[in-house]
Coordinates of C-alpha atoms in Angstrom, one line a residue:
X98 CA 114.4 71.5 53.0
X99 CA 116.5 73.8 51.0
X100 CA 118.6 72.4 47.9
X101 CA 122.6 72.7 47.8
X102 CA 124.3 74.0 45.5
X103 CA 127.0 72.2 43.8
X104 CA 130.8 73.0 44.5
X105 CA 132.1 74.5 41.2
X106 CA 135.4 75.0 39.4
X107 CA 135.8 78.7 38.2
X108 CA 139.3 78.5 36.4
X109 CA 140.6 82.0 35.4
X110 CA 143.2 82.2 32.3
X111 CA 144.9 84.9 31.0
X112 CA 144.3 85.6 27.1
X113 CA 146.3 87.7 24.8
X114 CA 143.2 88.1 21.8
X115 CA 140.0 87.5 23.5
X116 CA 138.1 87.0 20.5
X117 CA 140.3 83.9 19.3
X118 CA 139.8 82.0 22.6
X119 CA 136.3 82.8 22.5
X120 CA 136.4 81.2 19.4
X121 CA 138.6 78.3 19.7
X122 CA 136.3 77.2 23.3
X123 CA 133.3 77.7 20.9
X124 CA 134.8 75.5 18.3
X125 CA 135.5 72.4 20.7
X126 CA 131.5 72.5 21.8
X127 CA 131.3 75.1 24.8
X128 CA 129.0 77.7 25.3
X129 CA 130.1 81.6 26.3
X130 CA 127.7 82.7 29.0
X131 CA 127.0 86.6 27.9
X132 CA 125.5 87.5 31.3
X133 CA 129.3 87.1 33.1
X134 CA 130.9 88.2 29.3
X135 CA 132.1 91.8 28.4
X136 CA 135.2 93.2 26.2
X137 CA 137.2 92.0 28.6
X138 CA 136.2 88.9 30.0
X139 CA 134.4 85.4 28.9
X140 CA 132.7 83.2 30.9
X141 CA 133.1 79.6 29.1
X142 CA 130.8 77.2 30.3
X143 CA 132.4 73.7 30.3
X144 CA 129.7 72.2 32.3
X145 CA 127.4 72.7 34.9
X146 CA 129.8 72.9 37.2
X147 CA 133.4 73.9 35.6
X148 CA 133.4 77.7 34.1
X149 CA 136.3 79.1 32.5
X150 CA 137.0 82.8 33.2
X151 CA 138.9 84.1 30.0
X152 CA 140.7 87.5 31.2
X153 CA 142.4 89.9 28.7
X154 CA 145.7 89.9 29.9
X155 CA 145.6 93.4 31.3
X156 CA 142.4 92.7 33.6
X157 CA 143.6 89.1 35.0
X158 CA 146.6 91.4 36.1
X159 CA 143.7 93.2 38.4
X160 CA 143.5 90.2 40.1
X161 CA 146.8 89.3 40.8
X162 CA 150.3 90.9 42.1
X163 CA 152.4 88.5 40.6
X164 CA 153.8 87.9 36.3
X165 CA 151.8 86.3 34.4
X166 CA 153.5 83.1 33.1
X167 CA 155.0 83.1 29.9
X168 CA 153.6 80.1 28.4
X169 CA 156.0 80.0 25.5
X170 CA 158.4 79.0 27.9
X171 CA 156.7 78.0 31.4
X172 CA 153.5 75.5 32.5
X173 CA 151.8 77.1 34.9
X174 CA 149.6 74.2 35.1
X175 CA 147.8 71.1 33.8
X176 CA 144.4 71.6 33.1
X177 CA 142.3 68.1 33.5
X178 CA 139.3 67.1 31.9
X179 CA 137.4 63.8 31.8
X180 CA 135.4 63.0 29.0
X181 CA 133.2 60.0 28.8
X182 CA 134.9 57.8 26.3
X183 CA 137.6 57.0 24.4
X184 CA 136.2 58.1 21.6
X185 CA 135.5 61.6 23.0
X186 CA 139.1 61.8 24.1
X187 CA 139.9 61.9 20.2
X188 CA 136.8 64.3 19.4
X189 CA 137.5 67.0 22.0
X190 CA 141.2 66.7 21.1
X191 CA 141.2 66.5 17.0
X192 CA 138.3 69.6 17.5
X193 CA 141.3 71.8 19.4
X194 CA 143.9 71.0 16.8
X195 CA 141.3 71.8 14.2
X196 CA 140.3 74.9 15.7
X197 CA 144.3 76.3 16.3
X198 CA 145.6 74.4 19.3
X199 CA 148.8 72.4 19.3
X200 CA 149.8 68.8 20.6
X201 CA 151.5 69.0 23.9
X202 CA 152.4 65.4 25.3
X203 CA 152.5 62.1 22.8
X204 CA 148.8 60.4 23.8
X205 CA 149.1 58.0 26.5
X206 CA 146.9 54.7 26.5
X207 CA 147.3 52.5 29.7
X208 CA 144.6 50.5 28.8
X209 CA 142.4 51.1 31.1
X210 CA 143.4 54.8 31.1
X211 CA 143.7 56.9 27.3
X212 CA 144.4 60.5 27.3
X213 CA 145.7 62.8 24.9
X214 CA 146.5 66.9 25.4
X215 CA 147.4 69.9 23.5
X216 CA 148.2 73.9 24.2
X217 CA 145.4 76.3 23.5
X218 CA 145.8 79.3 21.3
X219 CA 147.4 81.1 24.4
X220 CA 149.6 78.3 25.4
X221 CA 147.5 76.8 28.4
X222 CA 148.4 72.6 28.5
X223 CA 145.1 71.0 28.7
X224 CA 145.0 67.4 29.1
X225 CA 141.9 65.4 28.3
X226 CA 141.3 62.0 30.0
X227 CA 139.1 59.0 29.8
X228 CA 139.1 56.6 32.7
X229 CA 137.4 52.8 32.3
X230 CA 134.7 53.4 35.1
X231 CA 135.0 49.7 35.9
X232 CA 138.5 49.8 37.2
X233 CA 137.6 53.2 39.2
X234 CA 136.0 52.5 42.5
X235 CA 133.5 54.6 44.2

């Protein structure tokens, strides 16, 4: 019987200095996988199944006919991530800040639901989310 493999998430950003977002992804934990990584390109692994593509501005504009969004002034999305805790919320979060991003939203705490966010060096909104797994059913 042959093995499936998992669904993944490849989520492909544009980047104005490579180098800093490889940085700033390295500073909140994540590993750059070299094998899909050149000059013009990182592969950020956020887990086994969620990569981030970073593009150099000019090459994610290969792959696409429309402007890139001006993230100064435009969202061009919200960019979810669980983590396991409360706690990790505030680590993942204060590690970004720490390593150059800025807060986007005010952190919201329902209770049962805490989540905080910030913009990346480039301006992406990332918003980082822990759910209590006794209120979520299966």
């Amino acid at each position: 019987m042959s093995q499936q493999t998992p669904q993944m998430i490849f989520l492909n950003l544009p980047v104005k200095d490579l180098e800093v977002s490889k940085n700033f992804f390295v500073a909140l934990g994540f590993t750059i996988n070299k094998q899909f990584s050149d000059d013009k390109t990182a592969s950020v692994v956020i887990s086994d199944t969620i990569v981030v593509m970073l593009l150099t501005e000019p090459r994610f504009k290969e792959f696409t006919k429309k402007d890139i969004a001006d993230t100064a002034t435009t969202t061009e999305a919200l960019i979810g991530i669980s983590a396991e805790s409360r706690a990790k919320v505030d680590e993942l979060c204060d590690a970004a800040l720490a390593a150059g991003a800025t807060p986007a939203n005010e952190p919201m705490d329902y209770g049962t639901m805490y989540g905080r966010s910030f913009q990346d060096p480039d301006g992406h909104n990332w918003e980082v989310i822990w759910m209590d797994p006794a209120v979520v059913e299966n």
